[in-house]
Coordinates of C-alpha atoms in Angstrom, one line a residue:
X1 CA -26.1 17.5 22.4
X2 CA -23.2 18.8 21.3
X3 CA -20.7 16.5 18.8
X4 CA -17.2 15.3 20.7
X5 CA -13.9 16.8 18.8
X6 CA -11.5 14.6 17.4
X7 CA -9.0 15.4 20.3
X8 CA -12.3 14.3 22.8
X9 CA -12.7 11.3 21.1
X10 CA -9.0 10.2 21.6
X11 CA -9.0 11.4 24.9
X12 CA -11.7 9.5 26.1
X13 CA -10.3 6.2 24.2
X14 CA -7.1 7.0 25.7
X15 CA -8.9 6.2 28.9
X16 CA -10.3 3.3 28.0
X17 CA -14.0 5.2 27.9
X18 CA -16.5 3.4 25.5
X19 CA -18.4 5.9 22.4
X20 CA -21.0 3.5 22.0
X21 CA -24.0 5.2 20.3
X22 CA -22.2 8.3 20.4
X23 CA -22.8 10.6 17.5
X24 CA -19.9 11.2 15.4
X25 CA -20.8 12.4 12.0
X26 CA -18.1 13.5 10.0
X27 CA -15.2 13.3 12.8
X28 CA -11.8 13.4 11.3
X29 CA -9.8 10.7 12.7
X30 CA -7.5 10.1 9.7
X31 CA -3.9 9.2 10.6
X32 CA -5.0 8.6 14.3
X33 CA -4.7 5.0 16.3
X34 CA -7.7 4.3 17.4
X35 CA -6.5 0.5 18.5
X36 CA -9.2 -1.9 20.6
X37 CA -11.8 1.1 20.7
X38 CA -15.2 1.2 21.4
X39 CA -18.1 2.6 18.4
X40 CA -20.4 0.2 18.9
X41 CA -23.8 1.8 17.4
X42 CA -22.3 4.9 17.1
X43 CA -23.0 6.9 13.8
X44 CA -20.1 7.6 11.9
X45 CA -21.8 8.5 8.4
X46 CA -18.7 10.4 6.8
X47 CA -16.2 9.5 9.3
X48 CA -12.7 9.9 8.3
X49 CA -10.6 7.0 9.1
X50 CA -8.2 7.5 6.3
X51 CA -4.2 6.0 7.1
X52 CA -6.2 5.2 10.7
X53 CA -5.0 2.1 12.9
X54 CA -8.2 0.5 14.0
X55 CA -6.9 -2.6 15.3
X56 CA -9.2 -4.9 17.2
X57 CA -11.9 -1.9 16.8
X58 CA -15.4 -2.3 18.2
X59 CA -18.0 -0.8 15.5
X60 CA -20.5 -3.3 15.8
X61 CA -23.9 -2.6 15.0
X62 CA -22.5 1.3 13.9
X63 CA -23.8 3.7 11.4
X64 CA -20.7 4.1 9.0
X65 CA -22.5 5.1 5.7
X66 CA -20.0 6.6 3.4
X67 CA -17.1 6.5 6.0
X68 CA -13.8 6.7 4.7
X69 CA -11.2 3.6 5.9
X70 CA -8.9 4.4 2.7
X71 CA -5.8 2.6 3.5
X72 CA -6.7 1.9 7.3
X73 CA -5.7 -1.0 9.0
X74 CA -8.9 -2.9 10.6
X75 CA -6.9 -5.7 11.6
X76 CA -9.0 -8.0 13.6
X77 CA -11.8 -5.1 14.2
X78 CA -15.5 -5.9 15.1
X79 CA -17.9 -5.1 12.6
X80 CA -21.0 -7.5 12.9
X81 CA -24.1 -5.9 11.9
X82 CA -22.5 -2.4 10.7
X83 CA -23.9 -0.4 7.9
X84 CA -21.1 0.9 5.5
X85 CA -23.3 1.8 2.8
X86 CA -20.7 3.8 0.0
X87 CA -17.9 3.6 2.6
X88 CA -14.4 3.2 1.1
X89 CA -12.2 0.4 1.9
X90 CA -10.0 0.7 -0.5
X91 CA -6.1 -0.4 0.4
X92 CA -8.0 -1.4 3.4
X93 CA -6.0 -4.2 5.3
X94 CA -9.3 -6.3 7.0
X95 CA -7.2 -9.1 7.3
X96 CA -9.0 -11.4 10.6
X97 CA -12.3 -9.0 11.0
X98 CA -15.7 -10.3 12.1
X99 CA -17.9 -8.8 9.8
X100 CA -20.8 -10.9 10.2
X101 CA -24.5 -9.5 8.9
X102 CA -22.7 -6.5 7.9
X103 CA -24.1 -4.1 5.4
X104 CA -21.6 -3.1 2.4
X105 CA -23.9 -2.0 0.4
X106 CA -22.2 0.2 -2.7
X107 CA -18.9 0.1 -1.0
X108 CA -15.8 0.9 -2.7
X109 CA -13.4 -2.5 -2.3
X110 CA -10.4 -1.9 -4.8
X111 CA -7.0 -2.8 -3.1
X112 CA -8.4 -3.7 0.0
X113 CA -6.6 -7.4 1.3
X114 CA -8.9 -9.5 3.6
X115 CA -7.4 -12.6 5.0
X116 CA -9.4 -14.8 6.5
X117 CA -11.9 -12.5 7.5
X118 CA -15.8 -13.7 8.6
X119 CA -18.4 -12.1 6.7
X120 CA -20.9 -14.7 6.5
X121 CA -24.5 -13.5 5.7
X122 CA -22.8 -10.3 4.6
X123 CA -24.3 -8.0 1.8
X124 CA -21.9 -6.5 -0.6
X125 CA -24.9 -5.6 -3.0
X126 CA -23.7 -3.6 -5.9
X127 CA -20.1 -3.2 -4.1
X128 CA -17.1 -2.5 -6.5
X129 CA -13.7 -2.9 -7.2
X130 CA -10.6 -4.4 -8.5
X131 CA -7.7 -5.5 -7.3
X132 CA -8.8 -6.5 -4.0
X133 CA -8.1 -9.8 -1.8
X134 CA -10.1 -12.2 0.4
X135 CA -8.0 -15.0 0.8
X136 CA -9.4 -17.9 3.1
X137 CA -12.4 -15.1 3.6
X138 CA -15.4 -17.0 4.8
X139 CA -18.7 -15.9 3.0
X140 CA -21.3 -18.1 4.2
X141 CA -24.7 -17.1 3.1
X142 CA -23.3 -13.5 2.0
X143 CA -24.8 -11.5 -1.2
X144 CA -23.1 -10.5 -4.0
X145 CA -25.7 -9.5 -6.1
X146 CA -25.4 -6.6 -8.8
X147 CA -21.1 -6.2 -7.5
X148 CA -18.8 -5.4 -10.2
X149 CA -15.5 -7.0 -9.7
X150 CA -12.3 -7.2 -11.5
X151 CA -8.9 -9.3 -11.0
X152 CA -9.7 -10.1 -7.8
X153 CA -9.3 -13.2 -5.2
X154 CA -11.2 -15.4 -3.3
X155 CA -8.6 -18.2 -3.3
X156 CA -9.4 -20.3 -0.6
X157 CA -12.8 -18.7 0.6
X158 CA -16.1 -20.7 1.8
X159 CA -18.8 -19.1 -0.3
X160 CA -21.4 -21.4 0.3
X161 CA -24.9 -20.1 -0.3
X162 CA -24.0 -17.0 -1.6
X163 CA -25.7 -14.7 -3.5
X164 CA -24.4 -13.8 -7.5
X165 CA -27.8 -12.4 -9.4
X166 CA -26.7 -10.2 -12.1
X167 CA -22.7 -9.8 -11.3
X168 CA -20.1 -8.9 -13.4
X169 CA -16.8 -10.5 -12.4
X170 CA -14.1 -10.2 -14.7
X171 CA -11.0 -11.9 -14.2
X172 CA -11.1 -13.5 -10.9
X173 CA -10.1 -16.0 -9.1
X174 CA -11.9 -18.9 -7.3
X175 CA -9.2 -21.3 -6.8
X176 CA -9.5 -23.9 -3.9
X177 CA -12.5 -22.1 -3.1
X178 CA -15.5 -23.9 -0.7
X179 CA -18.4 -23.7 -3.1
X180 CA -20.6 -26.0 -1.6
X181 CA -24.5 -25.5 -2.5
X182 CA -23.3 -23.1 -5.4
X183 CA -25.8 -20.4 -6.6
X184 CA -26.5 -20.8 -10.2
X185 CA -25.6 -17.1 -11.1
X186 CA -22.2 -18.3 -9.7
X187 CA -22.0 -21.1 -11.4
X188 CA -22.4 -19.6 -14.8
X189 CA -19.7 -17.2 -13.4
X190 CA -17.0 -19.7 -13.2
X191 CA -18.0 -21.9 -16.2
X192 CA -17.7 -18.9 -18.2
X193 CA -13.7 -18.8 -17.1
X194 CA -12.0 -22.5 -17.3
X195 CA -9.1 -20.8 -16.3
X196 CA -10.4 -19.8 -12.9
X197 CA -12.2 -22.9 -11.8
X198 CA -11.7 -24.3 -8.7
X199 CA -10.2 -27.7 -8.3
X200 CA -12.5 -29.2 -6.3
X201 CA -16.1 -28.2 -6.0

């Protein structure tokens, strides 16, 4: 089957014509809207979403290993179950997305600013970054384990139950953040830093 050109891909989301489980390695859709379209369980390993508008953007359950959303605005986008193994987020606005069971493993965070975004029983195993912000994020049940974080923000975000073995988080902040049934590895993470501890846990 041959792959859809980037033109053919805004063509048909032009029309309003759904891509789920289309295959899309590799398309180049940087600087593109792409606004309230449809990838659900489409594979997008090394798509190009770089500068893209992907408001309200269906990708659940898609394949975006190693996609690039550098600076893209995801704004409310649908991304429950997605797979963005290495993908870069960073300067990433994912401010309201529903990330729920969604795979980030190895992804590249740095600058990217999530307001109260869902990503509850996330995994953001061995993620990265610095810089970044989850304000009022929810990250119920989510794993964090082996991430490497610096001056970052999760003022205001439920992480009950979530998942800290072996972090390294460096200058963060946890302020008025829902810790309920704290994990011990995140425990020892915020004891370590008075100056970061949240006022009520």
């Amino acid at each position: 089957m041959t792959q859809l050109t980037t033109q053919e891909v805004l063509t048909q989301l032009r029309a309003g014509q759904s891509l789920q489980q289309a295959e899309l390695s590799g398309i180049d859709l940087n600087n593109t809207c792409v606004d309230e379209g449809g990838f659900a369980e489409a594979y997008l390993r090394r798509a190009q979403f770089v500068k893209a508008s992907c408001q309200e953007t269906n990708f659940v359950g898609a394949t975006l290993i190693m996609a690039d959303f550098q600076q893209a605005d995801l704004q409310r986008s649908r991304l429950a179950n997605a797979i963005l193994t290495h993908a870069h987020l960073e300067h990433s606005n994912l401010g309201q997305v529903q990330a729920n069971g969604a795979k980030f493993y190895g992804a590249f965070l740095s600058g990217a600013d999530g307001p109260n975004a869902v990503f509850d029983e996330a995994d953001f195993r061995e993620a990265n970054g610095d810089a970044f912000r989850f304000q009022r994020a929810s990250f119920v049940g989510a794993g964090f384990n082996r991430v490497s974080f610096s001056a970052a923000s999760f003022e205001g975000a439920r992480l009950v139950r979530s998942q800290w073995q072996q972090a390294n988080v460096t200058e963060t902040s946890f302020v008025r953040a829902g810790l309920t049934a704290l994990t011990p590895c995140l425990m020892r993470l915020i004891s370590a830093r008075p100056m970061e501890t949240p006022s009520a846990f």
